[in-house]
Amino acid sequence: MSHLANADLQRLLAAARSARAQAYVPYSHFAVGAAVLDEQGRVHAGCNVENASYPQGWCAEASALAAMVLAGGRRATAVLVAGPGPATTTPCGGCRQKLREFGDDTLVVIAADPGGIRHTWTLGQLLPESFGPEALAAGQQHSHP
Ligand code: THU
């Protein structure tokens, strides 16, 4: 697992908690905040945003990644997801793939709740044998007209 400095861990935790407080969750009442650390050491946060047409809502991780991209970040080295507890809030399958776009198997994924850090994985553990941008680039070299 790539190293994550304790100072960065604390920055991620604070940002994800602040974002969680802004979650728009009138349907599930399940507030989630996420914060990503980019390749420049910057932190970008987001919350889940639900919708009256339920499937149109999106996750906190997606919001945080969008904030990172908007700020010019292109690589994520760590993500912290802050859920309500007591059950661990892990990134959903779709978000694991979204994270894969901007990180590799070493991306650090941290789950937290109001009590603190609960669990740490790598993206490689959560999404093994994943399909990422490099696979697409490799395929294009062999593409048919
Ligand atoms: N949710 C997230 O934002 N991130 C996760 O990692 C898990 C689930 C949201 C989606 C939905 O708004 C609510 O939590 C309940 O599923």
Short mmCIF file of N, CA and C and ligand atoms in Angstrom, two decimals:
data_model
loop_
_atom_site.label_atom_id
_atom_site.label_comp_id
_atom_site.label_asym_id
_atom_site.label_seq_id
_atom_site.Cartn_x
_atom_site.Cartn_y
_atom_site.Cartn_z
N MET A 1 0.85 -1.20 0.00
CA MET A 1 0.00 0.00 0.00
C MET A 1 0.88 1.24 0.00
N SER A 2 0.52 2.20 -0.84
CA SER A 2 1.33 3.42 -0.87
C SER A 2 1.14 4.18 0.44
N HIS A 3 2.17 4.92 0.79
CA HIS A 3 2.16 5.59 2.08
C HIS A 3 1.24 6.80 2.06
N LEU A 4 0.50 6.97 3.12
CA LEU A 4 -0.34 8.15 3.29
C LEU A 4 0.07 8.84 4.57
N ALA A 5 0.57 10.07 4.45
CA ALA A 5 1.02 10.81 5.63
C ALA A 5 -0.16 11.07 6.57
N ASN A 6 0.09 11.04 7.85
CA ASN A 6 -0.99 11.26 8.82
C ASN A 6 -1.64 12.63 8.63
N ALA A 7 -0.83 13.63 8.27
CA ALA A 7 -1.39 14.97 8.06
C ALA A 7 -2.40 14.94 6.91
N ASP A 8 -2.08 14.19 5.84
CA ASP A 8 -3.01 14.10 4.71
C ASP A 8 -4.27 13.32 5.11
N LEU A 9 -4.08 12.28 5.91
CA LEU A 9 -5.24 11.52 6.41
C LEU A 9 -6.19 12.44 7.18
N GLN A 10 -5.64 13.27 8.02
CA GLN A 10 -6.47 14.19 8.81
C GLN A 10 -7.16 15.22 7.92
N ARG A 11 -6.45 15.70 6.90
CA ARG A 11 -7.07 16.65 5.96
C ARG A 11 -8.22 15.99 5.22
N LEU A 12 -8.02 14.76 4.79
CA LEU A 12 -9.08 14.03 4.09
C LEU A 12 -10.29 13.82 4.99
N LEU A 13 -10.02 13.45 6.24
CA LEU A 13 -11.11 13.20 7.18
C LEU A 13 -11.93 14.47 7.43
N ALA A 14 -11.24 15.58 7.64
CA ALA A 14 -11.94 16.84 7.90
C ALA A 14 -12.76 17.27 6.68
N ALA A 15 -12.18 17.13 5.50
CA ALA A 15 -12.88 17.56 4.28
C ALA A 15 -14.09 16.68 4.01
N ALA A 16 -13.95 15.37 4.22
CA ALA A 16 -15.07 14.46 3.97
C ALA A 16 -16.19 14.69 4.98
N ARG A 17 -15.82 14.97 6.20
CA ARG A 17 -16.85 15.24 7.22
C ARG A 17 -17.61 16.53 6.90
N SER A 18 -16.89 17.57 6.50
CA SER A 18 -17.56 18.83 6.13
C SER A 18 -18.49 18.61 4.95
N ALA A 19 -18.02 17.85 3.96
CA ALA A 19 -18.84 17.57 2.79
C ALA A 19 -20.08 16.76 3.19
N ARG A 20 -19.88 15.82 4.07
CA ARG A 20 -21.02 14.97 4.50
C ARG A 20 -22.13 15.83 5.11
N ALA A 21 -21.75 16.89 5.79
CA ALA A 21 -22.74 17.78 6.42
C ALA A 21 -23.60 18.49 5.38
N GLN A 22 -23.12 18.54 4.12
CA GLN A 22 -23.86 19.20 3.05
C GLN A 22 -24.63 18.22 2.17
N ALA A 23 -24.58 16.95 2.49
CA ALA A 23 -25.21 15.94 1.63
C ALA A 23 -26.70 16.26 1.41
N TYR A 24 -27.15 16.02 0.17
CA TYR A 24 -28.56 16.22 -0.17
C TYR A 24 -29.21 14.85 -0.24
N VAL A 25 -29.83 14.45 0.85
CA VAL A 25 -30.30 13.06 0.99
C VAL A 25 -31.74 13.00 1.53
N PRO A 26 -32.67 13.67 0.83
CA PRO A 26 -34.05 13.68 1.35
C PRO A 26 -34.74 12.32 1.27
N TYR A 27 -34.20 11.40 0.49
CA TYR A 27 -34.87 10.11 0.28
C TYR A 27 -34.27 9.01 1.15
N SER A 28 -32.96 8.86 1.10
CA SER A 28 -32.34 7.79 1.90
C SER A 28 -32.00 8.27 3.32
N HIS A 29 -31.81 9.55 3.48
CA HIS A 29 -31.30 10.10 4.76
C HIS A 29 -29.96 9.48 5.14
N PHE A 30 -29.25 8.99 4.14
CA PHE A 30 -27.95 8.34 4.33
C PHE A 30 -26.89 9.30 3.79
N ALA A 31 -26.39 10.16 4.66
CA ALA A 31 -25.46 11.20 4.23
C ALA A 31 -24.04 10.63 4.12
N VAL A 32 -23.40 10.93 2.99
CA VAL A 32 -22.03 10.48 2.75
C VAL A 32 -21.20 11.66 2.27
N GLY A 33 -19.99 11.75 2.77
CA GLY A 33 -19.02 12.71 2.28
C GLY A 33 -17.79 11.96 1.80
N ALA A 34 -17.15 12.48 0.79
CA ALA A 34 -15.92 11.85 0.29
C ALA A 34 -14.88 12.93 0.04
N ALA A 35 -13.62 12.56 0.18
CA ALA A 35 -12.53 13.49 -0.14
C ALA A 35 -11.43 12.71 -0.83
N VAL A 36 -10.91 13.26 -1.91
CA VAL A 36 -9.81 12.63 -2.64
C VAL A 36 -8.56 13.50 -2.53
N LEU A 37 -7.44 12.83 -2.48
CA LEU A 37 -6.13 13.49 -2.48
C LEU A 37 -5.57 13.35 -3.89
N ASP A 38 -5.21 14.48 -4.52
CA ASP A 38 -4.71 14.37 -5.89
C ASP A 38 -3.18 14.34 -5.93
N GLU A 39 -2.66 14.24 -7.15
CA GLU A 39 -1.22 14.07 -7.35
C GLU A 39 -0.41 15.29 -6.92
N GLN A 40 -1.12 16.41 -6.75
CA GLN A 40 -0.43 17.62 -6.29
C GLN A 40 -0.58 17.82 -4.79
N GLY A 41 -1.17 16.84 -4.12
CA GLY A 41 -1.34 16.94 -2.68
C GLY A 41 -2.55 17.76 -2.26
N ARG A 42 -3.40 18.04 -3.22
CA ARG A 42 -4.61 18.82 -2.91
C ARG A 42 -5.77 17.90 -2.57
N VAL A 43 -6.67 18.39 -1.74
CA VAL A 43 -7.84 17.62 -1.31
C VAL A 43 -9.09 18.21 -1.97
N HIS A 44 -9.93 17.33 -2.50
CA HIS A 44 -11.19 17.73 -3.14
C HIS A 44 -12.31 16.91 -2.53
N ALA A 45 -13.38 17.58 -2.16
CA ALA A 45 -14.45 16.89 -1.43
C ALA A 45 -15.76 16.94 -2.19
N GLY A 46 -16.66 16.05 -1.83
CA GLY A 46 -17.99 16.04 -2.41
C GLY A 46 -18.94 15.26 -1.53
N CYS A 47 -20.23 15.43 -1.80
CA CYS A 47 -21.27 14.72 -1.04
C CYS A 47 -22.21 14.01 -2.00
N ASN A 48 -23.04 13.13 -1.48
CA ASN A 48 -24.05 12.52 -2.34
C ASN A 48 -25.19 13.50 -2.58
N VAL A 49 -25.75 13.40 -3.78
CA VAL A 49 -26.82 14.29 -4.24
C VAL A 49 -27.93 13.42 -4.79
N GLU A 50 -29.03 13.32 -4.07
CA GLU A 50 -30.11 12.42 -4.49
C GLU A 50 -31.11 13.16 -5.38
N ASN A 51 -32.06 12.40 -5.91
CA ASN A 51 -33.00 12.96 -6.88
C ASN A 51 -34.35 12.29 -6.70
N ALA A 52 -35.43 13.05 -6.97
CA ALA A 52 -36.78 12.50 -6.88
C ALA A 52 -36.94 11.31 -7.82
N SER A 53 -36.22 11.34 -8.93
CA SER A 53 -36.11 10.15 -9.80
C SER A 53 -34.90 9.38 -9.29
N TYR A 54 -35.15 8.48 -8.38
CA TYR A 54 -34.09 7.90 -7.54
C TYR A 54 -32.80 7.51 -8.27
N PRO A 55 -32.90 6.83 -9.42
CA PRO A 55 -31.63 6.40 -10.05
C PRO A 55 -30.74 7.55 -10.52
N GLN A 56 -31.29 8.75 -10.58
CA GLN A 56 -30.50 9.89 -11.05
C GLN A 56 -29.61 10.49 -9.97
N GLY A 57 -29.76 10.05 -8.75
CA GLY A 57 -28.88 10.54 -7.70
C GLY A 57 -27.47 10.03 -7.92
N TRP A 58 -26.51 10.69 -7.28
CA TRP A 58 -25.13 10.21 -7.40
C TRP A 58 -24.41 10.22 -6.06
N CYS A 59 -23.31 9.51 -6.05
CA CYS A 59 -22.58 9.26 -4.80
C CYS A 59 -21.58 10.38 -4.48
N ALA A 60 -21.20 10.41 -3.23
CA ALA A 60 -20.22 11.39 -2.75
C ALA A 60 -18.90 11.27 -3.49
N GLU A 61 -18.48 10.05 -3.79
CA GLU A 61 -17.20 9.84 -4.49
C GLU A 61 -17.23 10.49 -5.86
N ALA A 62 -18.38 10.39 -6.54
CA ALA A 62 -18.49 10.99 -7.88
C ALA A 62 -18.37 12.51 -7.78
N SER A 63 -19.00 13.09 -6.76
CA SER A 63 -18.90 14.54 -6.57
C SER A 63 -17.46 14.96 -6.29
N ALA A 64 -16.77 14.20 -5.47
CA ALA A 64 -15.39 14.54 -5.12
C ALA A 64 -14.48 14.42 -6.34
N LEU A 65 -14.68 13.39 -7.13
CA LEU A 65 -13.86 13.24 -8.34
C LEU A 65 -14.14 14.37 -9.33
N ALA A 66 -15.40 14.76 -9.44
CA ALA A 66 -15.73 15.88 -10.34
C ALA A 66 -15.04 17.16 -9.87
N ALA A 67 -15.01 17.39 -8.56
CA ALA A 67 -14.32 18.57 -8.03
C ALA A 67 -12.83 18.51 -8.34
N MET A 68 -12.25 17.31 -8.24
CA MET A 68 -10.83 17.14 -8.55
C MET A 68 -10.56 17.48 -10.02
N VAL A 69 -11.38 16.94 -10.90
CA VAL A 69 -11.18 17.18 -12.33
C VAL A 69 -11.33 18.66 -12.65
N LEU A 70 -12.34 19.28 -12.06
CA LEU A 70 -12.56 20.71 -12.30
C LEU A 70 -11.35 21.53 -11.88
N ALA A 71 -10.69 21.11 -10.82
CA ALA A 71 -9.51 21.84 -10.32
C ALA A 71 -8.24 21.48 -11.08
N GLY A 72 -8.36 20.59 -12.06
CA GLY A 72 -7.19 20.22 -12.87
C GLY A 72 -6.48 18.97 -12.39
N GLY A 73 -6.97 18.35 -11.33
CA GLY A 73 -6.36 17.10 -10.85
C GLY A 73 -6.68 15.96 -11.80
N ARG A 74 -5.70 15.09 -12.02
CA ARG A 74 -5.90 13.98 -12.94
C ARG A 74 -5.55 12.62 -12.34
N ARG A 75 -4.95 12.62 -11.15
CA ARG A 75 -4.61 11.37 -10.48
C ARG A 75 -5.06 11.46 -9.03
N ALA A 76 -5.69 10.39 -8.55
CA ALA A 76 -6.07 10.31 -7.14
C ALA A 76 -5.16 9.30 -6.45
N THR A 77 -4.60 9.69 -5.32
CA THR A 77 -3.73 8.76 -4.58
C THR A 77 -4.42 8.19 -3.36
N ALA A 78 -5.45 8.86 -2.87
CA ALA A 78 -6.21 8.35 -1.72
C ALA A 78 -7.61 8.93 -1.75
N VAL A 79 -8.54 8.17 -1.20
CA VAL A 79 -9.92 8.66 -1.05
C VAL A 79 -10.42 8.24 0.31
N LEU A 80 -11.12 9.12 0.97
CA LEU A 80 -11.73 8.80 2.26
C LEU A 80 -13.24 9.00 2.13
N VAL A 81 -13.98 7.98 2.54
CA VAL A 81 -15.45 8.01 2.47
C VAL A 81 -15.99 8.04 3.89
N ALA A 82 -16.75 9.08 4.20
CA ALA A 82 -17.31 9.23 5.54
C ALA A 82 -18.81 8.97 5.49
N GLY A 83 -19.21 7.88 6.13
CA GLY A 83 -20.62 7.50 6.18
C GLY A 83 -21.16 7.67 7.59
N PRO A 84 -22.43 7.29 7.77
CA PRO A 84 -23.06 7.50 9.08
C PRO A 84 -22.69 6.47 10.14
N GLY A 85 -22.16 5.30 9.71
CA GLY A 85 -21.94 4.24 10.67
C GLY A 85 -23.28 3.68 11.13
N PRO A 86 -23.35 2.65 11.96
CA PRO A 86 -22.20 1.89 12.44
C PRO A 86 -21.64 0.92 11.39
N ALA A 87 -22.45 0.58 10.38
CA ALA A 87 -21.91 -0.30 9.33
C ALA A 87 -20.90 0.48 8.49
N THR A 88 -19.87 -0.18 8.04
CA THR A 88 -18.84 0.47 7.22
C THR A 88 -19.43 0.88 5.88
N THR A 89 -19.20 2.14 5.50
CA THR A 89 -19.62 2.61 4.17
C THR A 89 -18.44 2.43 3.22
N THR A 90 -18.56 1.44 2.36
CA THR A 90 -17.53 1.20 1.35
C THR A 90 -18.00 1.79 0.03
N PRO A 91 -17.09 2.19 -0.84
CA PRO A 91 -17.52 2.71 -2.14
C PRO A 91 -18.30 1.64 -2.90
N CYS A 92 -19.40 2.05 -3.53
CA CYS A 92 -20.21 1.12 -4.32
C CYS A 92 -19.40 0.65 -5.54
N GLY A 93 -19.92 -0.33 -6.21
CA GLY A 93 -19.21 -0.88 -7.37
C GLY A 93 -18.95 0.17 -8.44
N GLY A 94 -19.97 0.98 -8.72
CA GLY A 94 -19.80 2.01 -9.73
C GLY A 94 -18.72 3.01 -9.35
N CYS A 95 -18.66 3.35 -8.08
CA CYS A 95 -17.65 4.31 -7.63
C CYS A 95 -16.25 3.69 -7.65
N ARG A 96 -16.16 2.41 -7.40
CA ARG A 96 -14.84 1.75 -7.51
C ARG A 96 -14.31 1.92 -8.92
N GLN A 97 -15.19 1.76 -9.89
CA GLN A 97 -14.77 1.94 -11.29
C GLN A 97 -14.45 3.41 -11.57
N LYS A 98 -15.23 4.32 -11.05
CA LYS A 98 -14.94 5.74 -11.26
C LYS A 98 -13.58 6.10 -10.66
N LEU A 99 -13.28 5.55 -9.50
CA LEU A 99 -11.97 5.80 -8.87
C LEU A 99 -10.85 5.22 -9.72
N ARG A 100 -11.11 4.07 -10.33
CA ARG A 100 -10.10 3.39 -11.15
C ARG A 100 -9.64 4.25 -12.32
N GLU A 101 -10.53 5.11 -12.79
CA GLU A 101 -10.17 6.00 -13.91
C GLU A 101 -8.99 6.91 -13.54
N PHE A 102 -8.91 7.27 -12.26
CA PHE A 102 -7.94 8.27 -11.81
C PHE A 102 -6.90 7.70 -10.85
N GLY A 103 -6.95 6.39 -10.62
CA GLY A 103 -6.00 5.78 -9.71
C GLY A 103 -5.73 4.35 -10.10
N ASP A 104 -4.66 3.79 -9.56
CA ASP A 104 -4.33 2.40 -9.87
C ASP A 104 -4.59 1.52 -8.65
N ASP A 105 -4.06 0.30 -8.68
CA ASP A 105 -4.31 -0.66 -7.60
C ASP A 105 -3.82 -0.16 -6.23
N THR A 106 -2.88 0.78 -6.24
CA THR A 106 -2.30 1.26 -4.98
C THR A 106 -3.11 2.41 -4.35
N LEU A 107 -4.11 2.90 -5.04
CA LEU A 107 -4.95 3.97 -4.48
C LEU A 107 -5.47 3.55 -3.10
N VAL A 108 -5.25 4.37 -2.11
CA VAL A 108 -5.66 4.06 -0.74
C VAL A 108 -7.13 4.46 -0.56
N VAL A 109 -7.93 3.53 -0.08
CA VAL A 109 -9.36 3.77 0.14
C VAL A 109 -9.63 3.62 1.64
N ILE A 110 -10.15 4.67 2.24
CA ILE A 110 -10.36 4.69 3.70
C ILE A 110 -11.84 4.89 3.99
N ALA A 111 -12.37 4.07 4.89
CA ALA A 111 -13.76 4.23 5.33
C ALA A 111 -13.76 4.82 6.73
N ALA A 112 -14.63 5.81 6.92
CA ALA A 112 -14.74 6.45 8.23
C ALA A 112 -16.21 6.63 8.58
N ASP A 113 -16.46 6.86 9.85
CA ASP A 113 -17.79 7.23 10.32
C ASP A 113 -17.60 8.28 11.41
N PRO A 114 -18.66 8.73 12.03
CA PRO A 114 -18.48 9.80 13.02
C PRO A 114 -17.51 9.43 14.14
N GLY A 115 -17.27 8.15 14.33
CA GLY A 115 -16.34 7.73 15.38
C GLY A 115 -14.88 7.72 14.96
N GLY A 116 -14.61 7.86 13.67
CA GLY A 116 -13.23 7.87 13.20
C GLY A 116 -13.01 6.94 12.02
N ILE A 117 -11.72 6.60 11.79
CA ILE A 117 -11.34 5.72 10.69
C ILE A 117 -11.75 4.28 11.06
N ARG A 118 -12.39 3.60 10.14
CA ARG A 118 -12.87 2.24 10.41
C ARG A 118 -12.13 1.17 9.65
N HIS A 119 -11.69 1.50 8.42
CA HIS A 119 -11.10 0.45 7.59
C HIS A 119 -10.27 1.11 6.49
N THR A 120 -9.20 0.43 6.10
CA THR A 120 -8.38 0.92 4.99
C THR A 120 -8.09 -0.24 4.05
N TRP A 121 -8.24 0.03 2.75
CA TRP A 121 -7.92 -0.96 1.71
C TRP A 121 -7.11 -0.25 0.63
N THR A 122 -6.70 -1.04 -0.36
CA THR A 122 -6.27 -0.45 -1.62
C THR A 122 -7.39 -0.68 -2.63
N LEU A 123 -7.37 0.13 -3.69
CA LEU A 123 -8.38 -0.08 -4.73
C LEU A 123 -8.21 -1.46 -5.35
N GLY A 124 -6.96 -1.93 -5.41
CA GLY A 124 -6.72 -3.27 -5.95
C GLY A 124 -7.44 -4.36 -5.16
N GLN A 125 -7.57 -4.15 -3.86
CA GLN A 125 -8.31 -5.12 -3.04
C GLN A 125 -9.81 -5.04 -3.30
N LEU A 126 -10.30 -3.82 -3.51
CA LEU A 126 -11.75 -3.63 -3.68
C LEU A 126 -12.22 -3.89 -5.11
N LEU A 127 -11.29 -3.74 -6.05
CA LEU A 127 -11.65 -3.92 -7.47
C LEU A 127 -10.52 -4.67 -8.18
N PRO A 128 -10.38 -5.97 -7.88
CA PRO A 128 -9.28 -6.72 -8.48
C PRO A 128 -9.48 -6.95 -9.97
N GLU A 129 -8.37 -7.15 -10.65
CA GLU A 129 -8.41 -7.46 -12.09
C GLU A 129 -9.24 -6.42 -12.85
N SER A 130 -9.04 -5.16 -12.51
CA SER A 130 -9.92 -4.12 -13.03
C SER A 130 -9.60 -3.73 -14.47
N PHE A 131 -10.56 -3.12 -15.07
CA PHE A 131 -10.44 -2.56 -16.42
C PHE A 131 -10.22 -1.06 -16.28
N GLY A 132 -9.10 -0.57 -16.82
CA GLY A 132 -8.79 0.85 -16.68
C GLY A 132 -8.36 1.47 -17.99
N PRO A 133 -8.00 2.75 -17.95
CA PRO A 133 -7.66 3.49 -19.16
C PRO A 133 -6.54 2.86 -19.97
N GLU A 134 -5.56 2.22 -19.29
CA GLU A 134 -4.43 1.63 -20.04
C GLU A 134 -4.91 0.52 -20.94
N ALA A 135 -5.90 -0.25 -20.48
CA ALA A 135 -6.43 -1.36 -21.28
C ALA A 135 -7.04 -0.84 -22.57
N LEU A 136 -7.72 0.28 -22.46
CA LEU A 136 -8.35 0.87 -23.64
C LEU A 136 -7.28 1.36 -24.60
N ALA A 137 -6.26 1.99 -24.07
CA ALA A 137 -5.17 2.49 -24.91
C ALA A 137 -4.47 1.34 -25.62
N ALA A 138 -4.24 0.23 -24.91
CA ALA A 138 -3.60 -0.93 -25.51
C ALA A 138 -4.47 -1.52 -26.61
N GLY A 139 -5.77 -1.57 -26.37
CA GLY A 139 -6.69 -2.13 -27.36
C GLY A 139 -6.73 -1.33 -28.63
N GLN A 140 -6.58 -0.03 -28.51
CA GLN A 140 -6.67 0.84 -29.69
C GLN A 140 -5.52 0.58 -30.65
N GLN A 141 -4.39 0.08 -30.11
CA GLN A 141 -3.25 -0.21 -31.00
C GLN A 141 -3.56 -1.40 -31.92
N HIS A 142 -4.53 -2.22 -31.50
CA HIS A 142 -4.90 -3.39 -32.30
C HIS A 142 -6.27 -3.24 -32.91
N SER A 143 -6.77 -2.01 -32.94
CA SER A 143 -8.17 -1.85 -33.37
C SER A 143 -8.32 -2.09 -34.87
N HIS A 144 -9.49 -2.56 -35.21
CA HIS A 144 -9.81 -2.79 -36.61
C HIS A 144 -10.37 -1.50 -37.20
N PRO A 145 -10.21 -1.29 -38.48
CA PRO A 145 -10.72 -0.06 -39.08
C PRO A 145 -12.26 0.00 -39.03
N1 THU B 1 -23.61 6.47 -1.27
C1 THU B 1 -22.50 7.25 -1.46
O1 THU B 1 -22.60 8.46 -1.68
N2 THU B 1 -21.29 6.65 -1.41
C2 THU B 1 -21.08 5.36 -1.03
O2 THU B 1 -19.93 4.94 -0.95
C3 THU B 1 -22.22 4.49 -0.75
C4 THU B 1 -23.56 5.05 -1.05
C5 THU B 1 -24.93 7.14 -1.30
C6 THU B 1 -25.82 6.88 -2.46
C7 THU B 1 -27.17 7.21 -1.88
O3 THU B 1 -27.40 8.62 -1.97
C8 THU B 1 -27.06 6.83 -0.42
O4 THU B 1 -25.67 6.74 -0.16
C9 THU B 1 -27.71 5.51 -0.06
O5 THU B 1 -27.29 4.52 -0.92
#
